[in-house]
Tab-separated table of C-alpha atoms in Angstrom:
chain	number	residue	atom	x	y	z
A	141	UNK	CA	0.000	0.000	0.000
A	142	UNK	CA	1.582	3.260	-1.159
A	143	UNK	CA	1.659	6.147	1.311
A	144	UNK	CA	3.044	9.679	1.325
A	145	UNK	CA	4.004	12.187	4.005
A	146	UNK	CA	3.088	15.874	4.007
A	147	UNK	CA	4.582	18.464	6.339
A	148	UNK	CA	2.665	21.421	7.825
A	149	UNK	CA	3.647	25.078	7.615
A	150	UNK	CA	2.675	28.277	9.383
A	151	UNK	CA	-0.619	28.236	11.231
A	152	UNK	CA	-0.221	24.809	12.855
A	153	UNK	CA	1.945	26.060	15.730
A	154	UNK	CA	0.756	26.062	19.337
A	155	UNK	CA	2.381	26.380	22.751
A	156	UNK	CA	3.741	23.038	24.019
A	157	UNK	CA	2.734	21.328	20.766
A	158	UNK	CA	5.472	18.710	21.081
A	159	UNK	CA	4.228	17.405	24.450
A	160	UNK	CA	1.686	15.231	22.597
A	161	UNK	CA	4.546	13.034	21.366
A	162	UNK	CA	5.735	12.144	24.874
A	163	UNK	CA	9.376	11.780	25.823
A	164	UNK	CA	11.099	11.130	22.514
A	165	UNK	CA	14.871	11.237	22.273
A	166	UNK	CA	14.639	11.755	18.514
A	167	UNK	CA	12.389	14.784	18.913
A	168	UNK	CA	14.507	16.377	21.630
A	169	UNK	CA	17.670	15.760	19.590
A	170	UNK	CA	16.152	17.438	16.532
A	171	UNK	CA	15.239	20.518	18.572
A	172	UNK	CA	18.729	20.588	20.094
A	173	UNK	CA	20.285	20.486	16.622
A	174	UNK	CA	18.041	23.298	15.377
A	175	UNK	CA	18.736	25.362	18.495
A	176	UNK	CA	22.480	24.997	17.937
A	177	UNK	CA	22.058	26.124	14.321
A	178	UNK	CA	20.247	29.305	15.369
A	179	UNK	CA	21.965	29.942	18.698
A	180	UNK	CA	18.537	30.072	20.340
A	181	UNK	CA	16.646	27.591	22.541
A	182	UNK	CA	13.725	26.519	20.357
A	183	UNK	CA	12.561	23.806	22.763
A	184	UNK	CA	11.991	26.300	25.584
A	185	UNK	CA	10.321	28.680	23.140
A	186	UNK	CA	7.819	26.092	21.974
A	187	UNK	CA	7.264	24.662	25.459
A	188	UNK	CA	6.703	27.956	27.257
A	189	UNK	CA	5.408	30.318	24.573
A	190	UNK	CA	3.622	32.625	24.880
A	191	UNK	CA	1.488	32.085	21.778
A	192	UNK	CA	2.287	35.611	20.547
A	193	UNK	CA	5.985	34.731	20.457
A	194	UNK	CA	5.345	31.562	18.473
A	195	UNK	CA	3.139	33.505	16.047
A	196	UNK	CA	5.980	35.834	15.034
A	197	UNK	CA	6.952	34.741	11.520
A	198	UNK	CA	10.660	34.719	12.349
A	199	UNK	CA	9.930	32.172	15.092
A	200	UNK	CA	7.076	30.237	13.463
A	201	UNK	CA	9.040	29.213	10.392
A	202	UNK	CA	12.056	27.612	12.138
A	203	UNK	CA	9.780	26.097	14.803
A	204	UNK	CA	7.449	24.409	12.307
A	205	UNK	CA	10.367	23.220	10.175
A	206	UNK	CA	11.955	21.688	13.271
A	207	UNK	CA	8.685	20.154	14.457
A	208	UNK	CA	8.143	18.423	11.102
A	209	UNK	CA	11.700	17.079	10.961
A	210	UNK	CA	11.500	15.988	14.611
A	211	UNK	CA	8.348	13.931	14.011
A	212	UNK	CA	9.914	12.482	10.843
A	213	UNK	CA	12.914	11.335	12.880
A	214	UNK	CA	10.621	9.874	15.552
A	215	UNK	CA	8.879	7.952	12.760
A	216	UNK	CA	12.183	6.539	11.537
A	217	UNK	CA	13.277	5.693	15.092
A	218	UNK	CA	10.043	3.734	15.564
A	219	UNK	CA	10.840	1.639	12.494
A	220	UNK	CA	8.651	3.559	10.067
A	221	UNK	CA	9.026	2.804	6.369
A	222	UNK	CA	10.087	5.264	3.693
A	223	UNK	CA	7.079	6.903	2.007
A	224	UNK	CA	6.551	6.823	-1.745
A	225	UNK	CA	6.667	10.645	-1.846
A	226	UNK	CA	6.835	13.679	0.426
A	227	UNK	CA	5.601	17.254	0.140
A	228	UNK	CA	4.921	20.220	2.380
A	229	UNK	CA	2.495	23.105	2.574
A	230	UNK	CA	4.474	26.284	1.843
A	231	UNK	CA	7.174	26.309	4.545
A	232	UNK	CA	6.578	22.574	5.023
A	233	UNK	CA	8.364	21.944	1.727
A	234	UNK	CA	11.640	22.658	3.516
A	235	UNK	CA	10.840	19.900	6.040
A	236	UNK	CA	10.098	17.580	3.107
A	237	UNK	CA	13.454	18.374	1.496
A	238	UNK	CA	15.260	17.656	4.776
A	239	UNK	CA	13.378	14.352	5.108
A	240	UNK	CA	14.421	13.492	1.546
A	241	UNK	CA	18.096	14.264	2.363
A	242	UNK	CA	18.153	17.038	-0.241
A	243	UNK	CA	18.859	19.747	2.325
A	244	UNK	CA	20.920	19.604	5.517
A	245	UNK	CA	18.781	20.262	8.577
A	246	UNK	CA	21.016	22.987	10.043
A	247	UNK	CA	21.153	24.780	6.687
A	248	UNK	CA	17.363	24.562	6.403
A	249	UNK	CA	16.798	26.035	9.869
A	250	UNK	CA	19.006	29.030	9.133
A	251	UNK	CA	17.495	29.398	5.670
A	252	UNK	CA	13.889	29.541	6.883
A	253	UNK	CA	14.832	32.087	9.565
A	254	UNK	CA	16.224	34.284	6.779
A	255	UNK	CA	13.140	33.513	4.638
A	256	UNK	CA	10.889	34.652	7.461
A	257	UNK	CA	12.839	37.864	8.023
A	258	UNK	CA	12.870	38.619	4.296
A	259	UNK	CA	9.116	38.059	3.999
A	260	UNK	CA	8.409	40.214	7.033
A	261	UNK	CA	10.571	43.043	5.718
A	262	UNK	CA	9.372	42.874	2.085
A	263	UNK	CA	6.198	44.860	2.797
A	264	UNK	CA	5.748	47.655	5.390
A	265	UNK	CA	3.527	46.677	8.325
A	266	UNK	CA	-0.150	47.238	7.553
A	267	UNK	CA	0.381	47.476	3.789
A	268	UNK	CA	-0.456	43.877	2.972
A	269	UNK	CA	-3.115	41.406	3.999
A	270	UNK	CA	-4.530	37.929	3.485
A	271	UNK	CA	-8.044	36.510	3.631
A	272	UNK	CA	-9.685	33.101	3.416
A	273	UNK	CA	-12.504	32.777	0.888
A	274	UNK	CA	-14.889	29.911	1.650
A	275	UNK	CA	-17.456	28.466	-0.723
A	276	UNK	CA	-16.078	29.589	-4.092
A	277	UNK	CA	-14.016	27.599	-6.571
A	278	UNK	CA	-10.585	28.795	-7.767
A	279	UNK	CA	-11.985	30.344	-10.962
A	280	UNK	CA	-14.545	32.409	-9.031
A	281	UNK	CA	-11.881	33.595	-6.592
A	282	UNK	CA	-9.632	34.576	-9.498
A	283	UNK	CA	-12.515	36.603	-10.957
A	284	UNK	CA	-13.084	38.365	-7.629
A	285	UNK	CA	-9.392	39.242	-7.385
A	286	UNK	CA	-9.258	40.531	-10.951
A	287	UNK	CA	-12.253	42.765	-10.278
A	288	UNK	CA	-10.798	44.032	-6.995
A	289	UNK	CA	-7.198	44.721	-8.024
A	290	UNK	CA	-7.693	48.221	-9.448
A	291	UNK	CA	-3.962	48.656	-10.011
A	292	UNK	CA	-2.951	46.925	-6.792
A	293	UNK	CA	-1.912	43.339	-6.081
A	294	UNK	CA	-4.412	40.703	-4.969
A	295	UNK	CA	-4.351	37.051	-6.025
A	296	UNK	CA	-4.815	33.481	-4.832
A	297	UNK	CA	-2.065	32.541	-2.387
A	298	UNK	CA	-3.110	29.107	-1.097
A	299	UNK	CA	-5.406	26.870	-3.141
A	300	UNK	CA	-6.102	24.676	-0.112
A	301	UNK	CA	-9.163	22.710	-1.133
A	302	UNK	CA	-11.884	23.112	-3.781
A	303	UNK	CA	-13.862	25.529	-1.601
A	304	UNK	CA	-11.149	27.157	0.537
A	305	UNK	CA	-8.854	29.615	-1.204
A	306	UNK	CA	-6.616	32.083	0.623
A	307	UNK	CA	-5.860	35.371	-1.146
A	308	UNK	CA	-3.053	37.860	-0.537
A	309	UNK	CA	-1.949	41.314	-1.641
A	310	UNK	CA	-2.378	44.970	-0.746
A	311	UNK	CA	-4.710	45.283	2.253
A	312	UNK	CA	-7.201	47.516	0.423
A	313	UNK	CA	-7.328	45.188	-2.586
A	314	UNK	CA	-7.816	42.167	-0.318
A	315	UNK	CA	-10.757	43.947	1.347
A	316	UNK	CA	-12.289	44.718	-2.052
A	317	UNK	CA	-11.782	41.124	-3.150
A	318	UNK	CA	-13.595	39.905	-0.027
A	319	UNK	CA	-16.614	42.030	-0.949
A	320	UNK	CA	-16.468	40.851	-4.562
A	321	UNK	CA	-16.275	37.236	-3.381
A	322	UNK	CA	-19.337	37.697	-1.175
A	323	UNK	CA	-21.205	39.139	-4.149
A	324	UNK	CA	-20.323	35.992	-6.082
A	325	UNK	CA	-21.808	33.816	-3.342
A	326	UNK	CA	-18.923	33.111	-0.967
A	327	UNK	CA	-20.076	31.649	2.352
A	328	UNK	CA	-17.396	33.611	4.193
A	329	UNK	CA	-14.564	35.988	3.419
A	330	UNK	CA	-12.388	36.161	6.503
A	331	UNK	CA	-9.395	38.508	6.862
A	332	UNK	CA	-6.540	36.561	8.458
A	333	UNK	CA	-4.329	37.816	11.308
A	334	UNK	CA	-1.017	37.527	9.451
A	335	UNK	CA	2.056	39.717	9.539
A	336	UNK	CA	2.752	39.709	5.790
A	337	UNK	CA	0.968	38.894	2.487
A	338	UNK	CA	2.636	35.578	1.676
A	339	UNK	CA	2.647	33.932	-1.769
A	340	UNK	CA	1.890	36.998	-3.875
A	341	UNK	CA	3.906	39.404	-6.028
A	342	UNK	CA	4.608	41.649	-3.037
A	343	UNK	CA	7.008	38.919	-1.831
A	344	UNK	CA	9.354	39.273	-4.815
A	345	UNK	CA	11.922	41.290	-2.794
A	346	UNK	CA	11.955	38.439	-0.259
A	347	UNK	CA	12.420	35.942	-3.074
A	348	UNK	CA	15.531	37.801	-4.261
A	349	UNK	CA	17.069	37.599	-0.777
A	350	UNK	CA	16.167	33.920	-0.615
A	351	UNK	CA	17.778	33.329	-4.018
A	352	UNK	CA	21.037	34.869	-2.809
A	353	UNK	CA	21.010	32.730	0.334
A	354	UNK	CA	20.229	29.535	-1.587
A	355	UNK	CA	23.190	30.178	-3.876
A	356	UNK	CA	25.451	29.577	-0.848
A	357	UNK	CA	23.747	26.343	0.266
A	358	UNK	CA	24.240	22.813	-1.028
A	359	UNK	CA	21.096	21.117	-2.311
A	360	UNK	CA	21.253	17.491	-3.426
A	361	UNK	CA	18.973	15.241	-5.477
A	362	UNK	CA	16.269	13.939	-3.091
A	363	UNK	CA	16.382	10.265	-2.099
A	364	UNK	CA	12.572	10.326	-1.784
A	365	UNK	CA	10.446	12.007	-4.482
A	366	UNK	CA	9.498	15.534	-3.381
A	367	UNK	CA	6.481	17.090	-5.079
A	368	UNK	CA	6.813	20.864	-4.907
A	369	UNK	CA	4.108	23.472	-4.267
A	370	UNK	CA	4.792	25.854	-7.076
A	371	UNK	CA	4.799	23.552	-10.127
A	372	UNK	CA	3.282	20.395	-8.596
A	373	UNK	CA	6.381	18.687	-9.975
A	374	UNK	CA	9.094	16.306	-8.843
A	375	UNK	CA	12.525	17.844	-9.387
A	376	UNK	CA	15.851	16.065	-8.995
A	377	UNK	CA	18.195	18.766	-10.271
A	378	UNK	CA	19.476	20.915	-7.352
A	379	UNK	CA	19.295	24.113	-9.418
A	380	UNK	CA	15.662	23.495	-10.290
A	381	UNK	CA	14.842	22.684	-6.662
A	382	UNK	CA	16.358	26.018	-5.581
A	383	UNK	CA	14.486	27.882	-8.308
A	384	UNK	CA	11.193	26.356	-7.170
A	385	UNK	CA	11.860	27.443	-3.577
A	386	UNK	CA	12.541	31.001	-4.744
A	387	UNK	CA	9.357	31.192	-6.842
A	388	UNK	CA	7.341	29.573	-4.063
A	389	UNK	CA	7.734	32.762	-2.013
A	390	UNK	CA	5.607	34.833	-4.428
A	391	UNK	CA	3.484	32.240	-6.241
A	392	UNK	CA	0.506	30.262	-4.887
A	393	UNK	CA	0.583	26.976	-3.007
A	394	UNK	CA	-1.264	24.570	-5.344
A	395	UNK	CA	-2.376	22.127	-2.674
A	396	UNK	CA	-5.455	20.774	-4.465
A	397	UNK	CA	-3.373	19.771	-7.482
A	398	UNK	CA	-0.617	18.398	-5.262
A	399	UNK	CA	-3.024	15.982	-3.544
A	400	UNK	CA	-4.413	15.005	-6.948
A	401	UNK	CA	-0.867	14.399	-8.214
A	402	UNK	CA	-0.159	12.058	-5.315
A	403	UNK	CA	-3.365	10.156	-6.035
A	404	UNK	CA	-2.329	9.858	-9.685
A	405	UNK	CA	0.935	8.261	-8.510
A	406	UNK	CA	-1.035	5.530	-6.779
A	407	UNK	CA	-0.727	6.947	-3.263
A	408	UNK	CA	-3.606	5.562	-1.203
A	409	UNK	CA	-2.779	7.184	2.150
A	410	UNK	CA	-1.397	10.629	2.940
A	411	UNK	CA	-0.117	11.188	6.473
A	412	UNK	CA	0.506	14.632	7.957
A	413	UNK	CA	3.898	14.526	9.675
A	414	UNK	CA	3.903	17.150	12.411
A	415	UNK	CA	1.751	18.903	15.001
A	416	UNK	CA	-1.916	19.470	14.240
A	417	UNK	CA	-4.309	18.055	11.666
A	418	UNK	CA	-4.739	20.990	9.282
A	419	UNK	CA	-3.324	19.239	6.220
A	420	UNK	CA	-5.185	16.006	6.943
A	421	UNK	CA	-8.405	18.036	6.836
A	422	UNK	CA	-7.426	19.634	3.529
A	423	UNK	CA	-6.549	16.244	2.038
A	424	UNK	CA	-10.003	14.936	2.977
A	425	UNK	CA	-11.748	17.921	1.416
A	426	UNK	CA	-9.721	17.633	-1.786
A	427	UNK	CA	-11.547	14.308	-2.248
A	428	UNK	CA	-8.889	12.964	-4.586
A	429	UNK	CA	-9.041	9.412	-3.238
A	430	UNK	CA	-6.208	8.962	-0.710
A	431	UNK	CA	-7.118	8.366	2.936
A	432	UNK	CA	-6.014	11.243	5.193
A	433	UNK	CA	-4.039	10.462	8.359
A	434	UNK	CA	-2.240	12.633	10.913
A	435	UNK	CA	0.787	11.870	13.084
A	436	UNK	CA	-0.306	14.438	15.652
A	437	UNK	CA	0.771	12.598	18.824
A	438	UNK	CA	2.510	9.459	20.084
A	439	UNK	CA	-0.610	7.303	19.762
A	440	UNK	CA	-1.338	8.290	16.158
A	441	UNK	CA	2.313	7.689	15.246
A	442	UNK	CA	1.858	4.075	16.326
A	443	UNK	CA	-1.474	3.824	14.517
A	444	UNK	CA	-0.006	5.086	11.230
A	445	UNK	CA	3.000	2.805	11.746
A	446	UNK	CA	0.696	-0.212	12.005
A	447	UNK	CA	-1.463	0.870	9.072
A	448	UNK	CA	1.530	1.191	6.726
A	449	UNK	CA	3.115	-2.180	7.497
A	450	UNK	CA	3.011	-4.811	4.798
């Protein structure tokens, strides 16, 4: 039975989120390695919070990367098999590349800290915004954004499931797009409490900084197929992997197509590898065929382990 792993990104963090996995040497060792790479105690940060500290982009990105890698290592330590493919939602793609041995963990931790800083600094505070549009398909959301742009930037940022699309851009354009979406029949148009408008053209300055940083980092051909967000493609060439990571900063996360691509590969089960169950929920709503699982605690790790044997 073919299974795949997907790694969560920003939005799945919570104070003490690693406690659900119990006392795991693999998890503590992963956090120690990441802390050494940054010169900052990530374990204490995630254990003690407060939530506002974890929600800061410069902290969220290295924390969620580390959490995903830590759970991956706990999976391996428990005797877990290698999945047929891996992927990640936005930031989670870096966890997937570490799991696939394409990117050294310490390099990835430092890289996503820089990525977070670059994204935060790309747009002045209050200039950008994001919103979740519920109940419209991608084509309807695109129409709402086109109508609302009026010379500003607003576009789909996360195509999460067939009826949940997140948009990003200039705050005023996002507000106009929310009204346009409601006029088209959206069930809800909810402005999100984010610090920057991720995955839109306003992130191009961040992408340039990321490109410069990636030029100094070794990326190898993955030992497990990694399906990327930006092209929904498996790349083996290190240069193409880097290019996809750069473009990912300002182009949308194509999650619906990614789940469909895994199904087309014969994947029958997709397991979320990391805290929370956000991606498992999205996989279910994409209705592409694979069963959705989540390794959200020690018990579910064992359950997924048993379900993937044989």
